[in-house]
PDB file of C-alpha atoms in Angstrom:
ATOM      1  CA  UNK T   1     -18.106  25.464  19.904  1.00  0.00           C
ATOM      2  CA  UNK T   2     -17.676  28.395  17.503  1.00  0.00           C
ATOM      3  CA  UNK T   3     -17.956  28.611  14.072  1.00  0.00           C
ATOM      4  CA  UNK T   4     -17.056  30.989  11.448  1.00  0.00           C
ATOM      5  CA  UNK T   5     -19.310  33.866   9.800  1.00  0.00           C
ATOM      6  CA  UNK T   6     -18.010  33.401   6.860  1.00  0.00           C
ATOM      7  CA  UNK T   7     -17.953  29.874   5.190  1.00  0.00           C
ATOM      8  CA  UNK T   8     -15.955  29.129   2.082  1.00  0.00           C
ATOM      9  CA  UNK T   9     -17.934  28.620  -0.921  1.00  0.00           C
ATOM     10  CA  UNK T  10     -16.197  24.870  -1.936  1.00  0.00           C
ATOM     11  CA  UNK T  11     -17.586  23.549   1.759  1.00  0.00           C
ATOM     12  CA  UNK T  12     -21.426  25.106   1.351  1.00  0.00           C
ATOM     13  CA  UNK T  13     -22.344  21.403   1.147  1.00  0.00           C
ATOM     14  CA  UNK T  14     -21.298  20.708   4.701  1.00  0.00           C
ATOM     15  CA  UNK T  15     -22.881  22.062   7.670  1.00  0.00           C
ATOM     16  CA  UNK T  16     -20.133  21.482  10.620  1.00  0.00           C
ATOM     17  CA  UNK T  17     -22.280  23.599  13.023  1.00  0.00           C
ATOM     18  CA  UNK T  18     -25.151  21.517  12.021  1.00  0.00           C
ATOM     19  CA  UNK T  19     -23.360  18.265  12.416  1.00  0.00           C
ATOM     20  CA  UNK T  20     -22.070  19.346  15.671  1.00  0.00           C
ATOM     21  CA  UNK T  21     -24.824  20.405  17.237  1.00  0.00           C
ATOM     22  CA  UNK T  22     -27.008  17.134  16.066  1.00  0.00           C
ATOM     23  CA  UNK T  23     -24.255  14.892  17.781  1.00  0.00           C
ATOM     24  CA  UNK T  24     -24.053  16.815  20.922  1.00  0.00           C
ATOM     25  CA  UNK T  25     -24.944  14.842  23.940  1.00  0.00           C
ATOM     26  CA  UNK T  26     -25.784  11.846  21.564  1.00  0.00           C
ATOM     27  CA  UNK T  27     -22.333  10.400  20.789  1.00  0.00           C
ATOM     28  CA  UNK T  28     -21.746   7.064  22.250  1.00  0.00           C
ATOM     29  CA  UNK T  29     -18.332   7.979  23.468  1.00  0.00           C
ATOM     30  CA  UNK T  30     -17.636   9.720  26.831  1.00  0.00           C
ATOM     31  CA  UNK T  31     -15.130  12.520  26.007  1.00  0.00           C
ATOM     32  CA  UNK T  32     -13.675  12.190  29.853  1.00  0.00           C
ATOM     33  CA  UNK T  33     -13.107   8.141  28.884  1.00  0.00           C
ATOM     34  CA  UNK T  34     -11.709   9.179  26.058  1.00  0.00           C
ATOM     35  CA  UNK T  35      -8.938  11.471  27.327  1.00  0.00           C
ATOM     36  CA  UNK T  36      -8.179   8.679  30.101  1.00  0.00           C
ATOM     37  CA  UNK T  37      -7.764   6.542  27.722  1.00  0.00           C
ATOM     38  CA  UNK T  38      -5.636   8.970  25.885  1.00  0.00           C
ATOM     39  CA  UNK T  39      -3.576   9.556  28.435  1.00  0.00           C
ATOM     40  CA  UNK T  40      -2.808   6.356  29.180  1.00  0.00           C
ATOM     41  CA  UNK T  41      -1.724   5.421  25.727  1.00  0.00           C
ATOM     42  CA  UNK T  42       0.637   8.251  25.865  1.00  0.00           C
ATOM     43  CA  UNK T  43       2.222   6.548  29.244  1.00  0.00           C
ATOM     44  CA  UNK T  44       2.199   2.891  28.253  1.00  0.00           C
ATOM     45  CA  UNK T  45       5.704   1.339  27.844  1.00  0.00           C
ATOM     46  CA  UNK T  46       4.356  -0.328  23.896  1.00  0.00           C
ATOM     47  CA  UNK T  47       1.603   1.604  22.969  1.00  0.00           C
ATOM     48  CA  UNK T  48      -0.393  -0.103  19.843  1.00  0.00           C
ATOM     49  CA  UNK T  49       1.264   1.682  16.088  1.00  0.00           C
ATOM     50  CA  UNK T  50      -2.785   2.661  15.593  1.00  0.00           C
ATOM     51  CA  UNK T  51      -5.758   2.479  17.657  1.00  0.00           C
ATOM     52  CA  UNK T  52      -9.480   3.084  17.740  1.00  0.00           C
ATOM     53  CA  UNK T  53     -11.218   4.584  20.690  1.00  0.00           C
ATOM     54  CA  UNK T  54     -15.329   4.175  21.282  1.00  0.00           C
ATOM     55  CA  UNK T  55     -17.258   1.309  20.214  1.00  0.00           C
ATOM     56  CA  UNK T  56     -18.436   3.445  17.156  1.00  0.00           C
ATOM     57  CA  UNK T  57     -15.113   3.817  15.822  1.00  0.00           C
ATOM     58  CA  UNK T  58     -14.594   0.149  16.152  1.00  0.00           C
ATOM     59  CA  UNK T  59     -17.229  -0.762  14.361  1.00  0.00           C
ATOM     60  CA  UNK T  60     -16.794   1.271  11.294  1.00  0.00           C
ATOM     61  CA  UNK T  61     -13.123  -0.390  11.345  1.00  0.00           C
ATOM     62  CA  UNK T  62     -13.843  -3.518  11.697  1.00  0.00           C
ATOM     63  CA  UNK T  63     -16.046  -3.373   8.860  1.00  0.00           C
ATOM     64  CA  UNK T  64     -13.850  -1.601   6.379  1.00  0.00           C
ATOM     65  CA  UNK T  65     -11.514  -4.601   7.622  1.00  0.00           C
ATOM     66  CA  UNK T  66     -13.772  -6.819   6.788  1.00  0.00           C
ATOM     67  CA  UNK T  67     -14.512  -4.979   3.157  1.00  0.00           C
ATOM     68  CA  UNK T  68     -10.812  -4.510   2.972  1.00  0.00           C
ATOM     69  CA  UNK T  69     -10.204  -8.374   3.530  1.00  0.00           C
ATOM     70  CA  UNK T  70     -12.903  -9.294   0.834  1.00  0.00           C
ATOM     71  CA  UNK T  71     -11.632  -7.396  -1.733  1.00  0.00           C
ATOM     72  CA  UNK T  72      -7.827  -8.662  -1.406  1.00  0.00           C
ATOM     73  CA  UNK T  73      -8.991 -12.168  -1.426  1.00  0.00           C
ATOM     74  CA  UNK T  74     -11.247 -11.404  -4.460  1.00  0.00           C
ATOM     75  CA  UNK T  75      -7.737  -9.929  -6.502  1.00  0.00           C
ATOM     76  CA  UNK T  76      -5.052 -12.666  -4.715  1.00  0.00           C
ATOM     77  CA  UNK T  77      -4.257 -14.051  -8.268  1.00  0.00           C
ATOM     78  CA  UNK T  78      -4.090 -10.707  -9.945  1.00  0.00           C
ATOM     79  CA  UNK T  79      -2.388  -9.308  -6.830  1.00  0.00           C
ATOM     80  CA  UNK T  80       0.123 -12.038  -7.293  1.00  0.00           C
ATOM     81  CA  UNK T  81       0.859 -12.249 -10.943  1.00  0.00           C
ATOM     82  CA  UNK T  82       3.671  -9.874 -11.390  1.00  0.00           C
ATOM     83  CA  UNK T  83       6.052 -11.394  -9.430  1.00  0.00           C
ATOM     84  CA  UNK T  84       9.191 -12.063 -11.845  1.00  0.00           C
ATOM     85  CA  UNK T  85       9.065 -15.928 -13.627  1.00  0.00           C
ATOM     86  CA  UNK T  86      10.991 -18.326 -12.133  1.00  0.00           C
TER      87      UNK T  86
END
């Protein structure tokens, strides 16, 4: 991968090459799965509106789901209350 000389000033926090490099070989998905799996989406009569590919990426999804869920169950009454009086 290549990465720019120069880096702008408002993203000297992040270090992409850094990042990149540390995840290299280590990532839990195989990128050739990945593209089959692609590809396959992209021929499937009803492909799925969204989708997450690797167990990694479903696990951070599933638990934003569940943090997602607990909140709107937390707020159903508030949620609820401005529907017009009947």
């Amino acid at each position: 991968m290549v990465f720019a000389e120069k880096r702008h000033p408002a993203y000297d926090h992040l270090d992409a090459k850094k990042r990149a490099e540390g995840r290299h070989m280590a990532q839990a998905g195989d990128p050739i799965k990945g593209a089959k799996a692609m590809y396959e989406l992209a021929i499937m009569k009803d492909p799925p509106l969204r989708i997450v590919l690797g167990s990694d990426a479903y696990k951070t999804i599933m638990g934003k789901i569940d943090t997602y869920s607990e909140n709107y169950k937390k707020y159903e009454e508030f949620s609820n209350s401005t529907d017009v009086d009947k």
